[in-house]
Every structure is written in structure tokens, then in C-alpha cells.
Tab-separated table of C-alpha atoms in Angstrom:
chain	number	residue	atom	x	y	z
X	1	MET	CA	22.625	32.821	44.619
X	2	THR	CA	21.679	33.099	40.710
X	3	THR	CA	24.291	33.868	38.684
X	4	CYS	CA	24.296	36.026	35.410
X	5	SER	CA	25.009	33.061	33.083
X	6	GLN	CA	22.410	30.860	34.824
X	7	THR	CA	19.711	33.799	34.362
X	8	SER	CA	20.735	34.135	30.712
X	9	LEU	CA	20.538	30.545	30.039
X	10	ALA	CA	17.239	30.122	31.669
X	11	LEU	CA	15.903	33.024	29.730
X	12	GLY	CA	16.949	31.443	26.376
X	13	GLU	CA	19.150	34.514	25.476
X	14	PRO	CA	20.515	33.847	21.998
X	15	LEU	CA	24.415	33.941	21.500
X	16	HIS	CA	24.665	35.217	17.935
X	17	GLY	CA	25.922	38.771	17.380
X	18	THR	CA	27.292	39.056	20.929
X	19	ALA	CA	31.138	38.852	20.177
X	20	PRO	CA	33.097	42.006	21.150
X	21	TYR	CA	34.222	44.101	17.923
X	22	ALA	CA	37.917	43.647	18.049
X	23	PRO	CA	39.679	43.346	14.561
X	24	ARG	CA	43.012	43.358	16.481
X	25	TRP	CA	44.035	42.250	19.828
X	26	LEU	CA	47.261	43.022	21.944
X	27	LEU	CA	48.015	40.379	24.498
X	28	VAL	CA	50.401	40.890	27.153
X	29	GLU	CA	51.490	38.049	29.441
X	30	HIS	CA	50.999	39.170	33.137
X	31	PRO	CA	51.394	35.876	35.470
X	32	GLU	CA	50.577	37.895	38.602
X	33	PRO	CA	47.019	38.091	40.213
X	34	TRP	CA	44.417	40.017	38.381
X	35	GLU	CA	42.222	42.848	39.556
X	36	ARG	CA	38.873	43.706	38.425
X	37	LYS	CA	40.219	46.406	36.075
X	38	ALA	CA	43.084	44.244	35.079
X	39	VAL	CA	44.921	45.921	32.230
X	40	ALA	CA	44.805	49.434	33.650
X	41	GLU	CA	45.875	48.162	37.201
X	42	ALA	CA	48.784	46.350	35.426
X	43	GLY	CA	50.195	49.913	34.637
X	44	LEU	CA	49.006	49.627	30.954
X	45	GLY	CA	45.727	51.874	31.102
X	46	GLU	CA	46.999	54.179	28.575
X	47	LEU	CA	47.843	51.808	26.214
X	48	GLU	CA	44.566	50.273	26.419
X	49	ALA	CA	42.873	53.865	25.854
X	50	ARG	CA	45.000	54.200	22.749
X	51	GLY	CA	43.939	50.867	21.646
X	52	LYS	CA	40.377	51.420	21.858
X	53	GLU	CA	40.975	54.492	19.510
X	54	VAL	CA	42.697	52.448	16.763
X	55	GLY	CA	40.501	49.079	17.051
X	56	VAL	CA	43.053	47.176	19.005
X	57	ARG	CA	41.679	45.292	22.074
X	58	VAL	CA	44.274	45.278	24.881
X	59	GLY	CA	44.281	42.184	27.199
X	60	LEU	CA	46.383	40.314	29.654
X	61	VAL	CA	47.045	36.825	29.218
X	62	ARG	CA	49.025	34.121	31.245
X	63	ARG	CA	49.570	30.160	30.783
X	64	PHE	CA	46.708	28.480	32.513
X	65	GLY	CA	47.468	27.676	36.177
X	66	ARG	CA	49.551	31.100	36.554
X	67	PRO	CA	52.923	29.663	36.212
X	68	SER	CA	56.072	31.475	37.584
X	69	SER	CA	56.654	35.012	36.338
X	70	ARG	CA	60.393	34.563	35.918
X	71	GLY	CA	61.592	35.146	32.582
X	72	SER	CA	60.876	37.325	29.580
X	73	ARG	CA	57.143	38.112	29.038
X	74	ARG	CA	55.350	37.505	25.859
X	75	VAL	CA	53.385	40.015	23.828
X	76	PHE	CA	51.089	38.922	20.984
X	77	LEU	CA	49.618	40.932	18.224
X	78	VAL	CA	46.579	39.424	16.491
X	79	SER	CA	45.025	40.400	13.302
X	80	CYS	CA	41.524	38.804	12.770
X	81	MET	CA	40.841	40.196	9.403
X	82	PRO	CA	39.606	37.290	7.312
X	83	LEU	CA	41.670	37.556	4.252
X	84	GLU	CA	44.932	36.931	6.377
X	85	PRO	CA	44.627	36.376	10.054
X	86	PHE	CA	47.693	36.023	11.791
X	87	VAL	CA	49.492	36.211	15.277
X	88	GLU	CA	52.929	37.777	15.815
X	89	LEU	CA	55.246	37.746	18.723
X	90	LEU	CA	56.459	41.261	19.779
X	91	PRO	CA	59.143	42.451	21.872
X	92	GLU	CA	57.051	44.779	23.907
X	93	PRO	CA	53.431	45.987	23.812
X	94	ASP	CA	53.132	48.474	20.970
X	95	LEU	CA	50.138	48.947	18.966
X	96	VAL	CA	52.128	49.475	15.588
X	97	ALA	CA	55.118	47.182	15.897
X	98	ARG	CA	55.504	44.036	13.804
X	99	GLY	CA	57.042	41.115	14.837
X	100	GLU	CA	57.670	37.358	14.348
X	101	ARG	CA	54.991	35.075	12.860
X	102	VAL	CA	53.425	32.547	15.304
X	103	ASP	CA	52.358	29.224	13.757
X	104	GLY	CA	49.166	27.485	14.814
X	105	PRO	CA	46.261	28.856	16.744
X	106	LEU	CA	45.896	30.187	20.358
X	107	TYR	CA	42.963	29.868	22.642
X	108	LEU	CA	41.810	32.269	25.207
X	109	VAL	CA	39.543	31.430	28.052
X	110	CYS	CA	38.402	34.153	30.169
X	111	THR	CA	39.027	33.387	34.127
X	112	ASN	CA	39.033	36.783	35.821
X	113	GLY	CA	37.101	36.027	38.799
X	114	ARG	CA	37.713	39.554	40.317
X	115	ARG	CA	35.552	40.918	37.224
X	116	ASP	CA	32.804	38.495	37.348
X	117	LEU	CA	32.004	35.124	39.041
X	118	CYS	CA	31.046	33.023	36.226
X	119	CYS	CA	34.207	33.823	34.263
X	120	GLY	CA	36.137	33.002	37.323
X	121	ARG	CA	34.656	29.653	38.244
X	122	ALA	CA	33.262	28.438	34.703
X	123	GLY	CA	36.302	29.676	32.826
X	124	ARG	CA	38.633	27.789	35.253
X	125	GLU	CA	36.626	24.742	34.974
X	126	LEU	CA	36.706	24.770	31.247
X	127	GLY	CA	40.640	25.628	31.313
X	128	ARG	CA	41.208	22.442	33.329
X	129	GLU	CA	39.110	20.584	30.886
X	130	LEU	CA	41.208	22.038	27.848
X	131	ALA	CA	44.753	22.290	29.244
X	132	PRO	CA	45.756	18.372	28.680
X	133	GLU	CA	44.880	18.786	25.146
X	134	LEU	CA	46.083	22.309	24.199
X	135	GLY	CA	48.987	22.775	26.306
X	136	GLU	CA	50.891	25.832	25.594
X	137	ARG	CA	48.299	27.090	23.165
X	138	LEU	CA	45.751	27.738	25.947
X	139	TRP	CA	45.962	31.270	27.527
X	140	GLU	CA	43.757	32.556	30.354
X	141	THR	CA	42.685	36.052	29.548
X	142	THR	CA	41.254	39.003	31.868
X	143	HIS	CA	38.264	40.101	29.851
X	144	ILE	CA	36.441	38.807	26.507
X	145	GLY	CA	33.057	40.300	27.112
X	146	GLY	CA	29.794	38.605	27.692
X	147	HIS	CA	30.239	37.283	31.203
X	148	ARG	CA	26.529	35.909	31.065
X	149	PHE	CA	27.508	33.423	28.220
X	150	ALA	CA	30.547	31.895	30.248
X	151	PRO	CA	32.565	30.090	29.972
X	152	ASN	CA	33.927	31.786	26.706
X	153	LEU	CA	36.599	30.659	24.383
X	154	VAL	CA	38.062	32.584	21.572
X	155	CYS	CA	40.087	30.816	18.951
X	156	LEU	CA	42.763	33.056	17.475
X	157	PRO	CA	43.751	34.283	14.850
X	158	GLU	CA	40.491	34.306	13.248
X	159	GLY	CA	38.844	35.950	16.332
X	160	LEU	CA	36.104	33.228	16.685
X	161	VAL	CA	34.394	33.454	19.849
X	162	TYR	CA	31.951	30.621	21.488
X	163	GLY	CA	29.885	30.569	24.798
X	164	ARG	CA	28.155	28.321	26.927
X	165	LEU	CA	30.632	25.600	26.567
X	166	ASP	CA	31.440	22.417	28.715
X	167	GLY	CA	34.504	20.080	28.110
X	168	ASP	CA	32.928	18.131	25.391
X	169	SER	CA	31.566	20.911	23.216
X	170	ALA	CA	34.696	23.063	23.788
X	171	ARG	CA	36.997	19.933	22.621
X	172	ARG	CA	34.322	19.754	19.655
X	173	VAL	CA	34.955	23.651	18.797
X	174	VAL	CA	38.685	23.258	19.058
X	175	ARG	CA	38.768	20.020	16.766
X	176	GLU	CA	36.404	21.671	14.254
X	177	HIS	CA	38.613	24.882	14.412
X	178	CYS	CA	41.692	22.930	13.416
X	179	GLU	CA	39.618	21.485	10.509
X	180	GLY	CA	38.560	25.018	9.438
X	181	ARG	CA	34.913	24.891	10.520
X	182	ILE	CA	32.690	26.860	12.895
X	183	VAL	CA	30.253	25.084	15.379
X	184	LEU	CA	27.218	27.131	15.063
X	185	GLU	CA	25.239	26.250	18.423
X	186	HIS	CA	27.811	27.810	20.388
X	187	PHE	CA	29.062	30.678	18.151
X	188	ARG	CA	28.972	34.300	19.412
X	189	GLY	CA	30.606	35.822	16.397
X	190	ARG	CA	33.622	36.854	14.531
X	191	THR	CA	35.516	39.782	16.419
X	192	SER	CA	36.285	41.355	12.770
X	193	LEU	CA	32.613	41.964	12.213
X	194	GLU	CA	30.313	44.507	13.976
X	195	PRO	CA	27.504	42.911	15.902
X	196	GLU	CA	24.884	43.302	12.928
X	197	ALA	CA	27.481	41.727	10.602
X	198	GLN	CA	27.859	38.812	13.039
X	199	ALA	CA	24.109	38.218	13.140
X	200	ARG	CA	23.957	38.263	9.357
X	201	ASP	CA	26.680	35.669	9.197
X	202	PHE	CA	25.105	33.479	11.706
X	203	PHE	CA	21.702	33.365	9.760
X	204	ALA	CA	23.505	32.980	6.275
X	205	ARG	CA	25.411	29.888	7.643
X	206	ARG	CA	22.590	28.349	9.360
X	207	GLU	CA	20.375	28.945	5.948
X	208	THR	CA	22.981	27.550	3.946
X	209	GLY	CA	24.906	24.837	6.250
X	210	ARG	CA	28.143	26.352	5.217
X	211	LEU	CA	30.391	26.374	8.145
X	212	ALA	CA	33.679	26.652	6.612
X	213	ILE	CA	35.707	29.541	8.342
X	214	ALA	CA	36.917	30.712	5.000
X	215	ASP	CA	33.316	31.061	3.553
X	216	ASP	CA	31.126	34.238	3.533
X	217	PRO	CA	27.608	32.988	2.825
X	218	ALA	CA	26.117	36.320	4.166
X	219	ALA	CA	27.981	38.283	1.259
X	220	GLU	CA	25.895	36.298	-1.144
X	221	LEU	CA	22.558	35.890	0.736
X	222	ALA	CA	22.239	39.511	2.218
X	223	LEU	CA	19.659	38.553	4.563
X	224	PRO	CA	18.072	41.390	6.265
X	225	VAL	CA	18.158	41.559	10.135
X	226	GLU	CA	17.090	44.145	12.767
X	227	PRO	CA	17.974	44.745	16.491
X	228	VAL	CA	15.425	43.618	19.268
X	229	ALA	CA	15.753	44.771	22.925
X	230	LEU	CA	15.092	41.557	25.099
X	231	ASP	CA	12.600	41.046	27.924
X	232	PRO	CA	12.820	40.987	30.945
X	233	PRO	CA	15.840	42.809	31.917
X	234	ARG	CA	18.813	40.880	33.037
X	235	PRO	CA	22.173	41.414	34.642
X	236	GLU	CA	25.175	41.503	32.143
X	237	SER	CA	27.495	40.426	34.794
X	238	CYS	CA	27.273	39.040	38.329
X	239	GLY	CA	26.085	41.704	40.756
X	240	GLY	CA	25.075	44.310	37.896
X	241	GLU	CA	22.048	46.213	37.264
X	242	PRO	CA	19.409	44.291	35.250
X	243	LYS	CA	19.460	45.837	31.304
X	244	ARG	CA	17.585	44.603	28.389
X	245	PRO	CA	20.222	43.546	26.066
X	246	THR	CA	20.174	43.932	22.241
X	247	SER	CA	19.642	40.736	20.166
X	248	TRP	CA	19.037	40.173	16.492
X	249	ARG	CA	16.674	38.597	14.458
X	250	LEU	CA	15.810	38.199	10.648
X	251	ALA	CA	13.756	41.110	9.705
X	252	TYR	CA	10.899	39.342	8.448
X	253	SER	CA	10.888	37.005	11.602
X	254	SER	CA	8.478	37.631	14.545
X	255	SER	CA	11.027	36.650	17.390
X	256	PRO	CA	14.771	36.519	17.611
X	257	ARG	CA	16.310	33.179	16.645
């Protein structure tokens, strides 16, 4: 069976502008097995619905390899806003609470095979590659979005999303992230930006070569971009109905880049 990620790669589907829009994340530790609709089936469906209303993406996380569920479960609130991104540890799942700041980055790999085959297989393989290096900073998560770009990696607190990674490219992403730089060839976008703004950011960085996370070359160049529906239709996840995804191109370009 050809998977959704194999099809997307074979069609040369661009990565830029495909990160989920999620200015804030609420991540709840849940080591038990995950189902397809993991958050709701863990009893947090109401919290997830309220989160969508206020711009907070609610997800489940666990240490890579699903360790014992004994002991207190951690809850992370992440703000990805560029001026002061942060991670806080909360005493319980709450959309408005403030907690204790957590130093250093966290990394998320989507591994929920009940939701998508590509994430289950490729995500776990990527996790095995990164676990020796990242240790307790690496977390499995239930859903990032963009199964067809698996395996996906999210770098927090900045909310930088990368796709189509292997062990070597993922380790490079982590190294560059620690140095405050973006790896553009695997970059899907920044979750504090809407897809159109993600595309502008990508093209401005490609144009200028400015890859520092703190830089904002798009604010200076103001490059025009426009959406384009891609052909042929392709499944957005394994087993899904074929659709024409939206990509972004420079307005004066004749094809998506």
C-alpha cells in the first residue's frame, strides 16, 4: 500500500505554509494507549473544544517509549508568540492558569498510529533516532497535523514545525534550533503565524538567507504570495479521500515553489 507521505513526496508537494496555526499549546501527559480521537477519548474533549475557541491547541504527550503511568502527570502550557516564547509547567490542565517556567526547549514527535499509519511508523522511528540525544526533552504527541509530511517534529517554545525528516536531518534541525537558526529545506512553518504569513516568512528567508529564528525578514520585504490548489488530488492521511491541498507561491511566480 502506498502511504499518504509517500504520495505527497512523489508529487513534490511543498512543505512551506503547512504548519498548524497554534499560538499556544496545552500539552497533557497521558501515558496510556491513544485512540484515533485521543484527546476526546482521554476525557478532555470539552477542554479541547474550549481551547479551539481561544487559540489553544490541546494535545496529549508522553515520554518516548510510554513509560509507567505511576506518579503525577505533567501539564505544559506553551506560548509560541515571537517576542517571548515560553513553556510553563501547570499543576492541572487549565487554559488560563499560569505556572512555573521550564528552561530549555521541548521537542514533539507525532506517533499516533491509530490516527495515521505514517505518523505511527515514521514518527516512532524518528523518536528512536532522537531519544538518545534529547532524553527527557523528547515527547511523543497525539497529533500535529500534516500526516502526509511525516515524520514531523515540533520545536518548542517557538512552535517551529519540520517535516519529512530522517535521523540525520532531524539531528541537524535540533542542533540548529539550539543555535537559534531554522533549517529551511524541512521547514513547514511557525505555529504563531497563519499559513499565508508562514509562506511569506519562508520566501523572505529563502530570498535573504536570514535563518535566525529571531529575525523577521518578511516584515521588511513584504513579498506578495497567493494560494494555489494542487493537482492531482491526494489523501491528506492514510485511507483518507483524495483532496486538492492548498499551497502558496510568490504572486509573480508561475508555479508553487
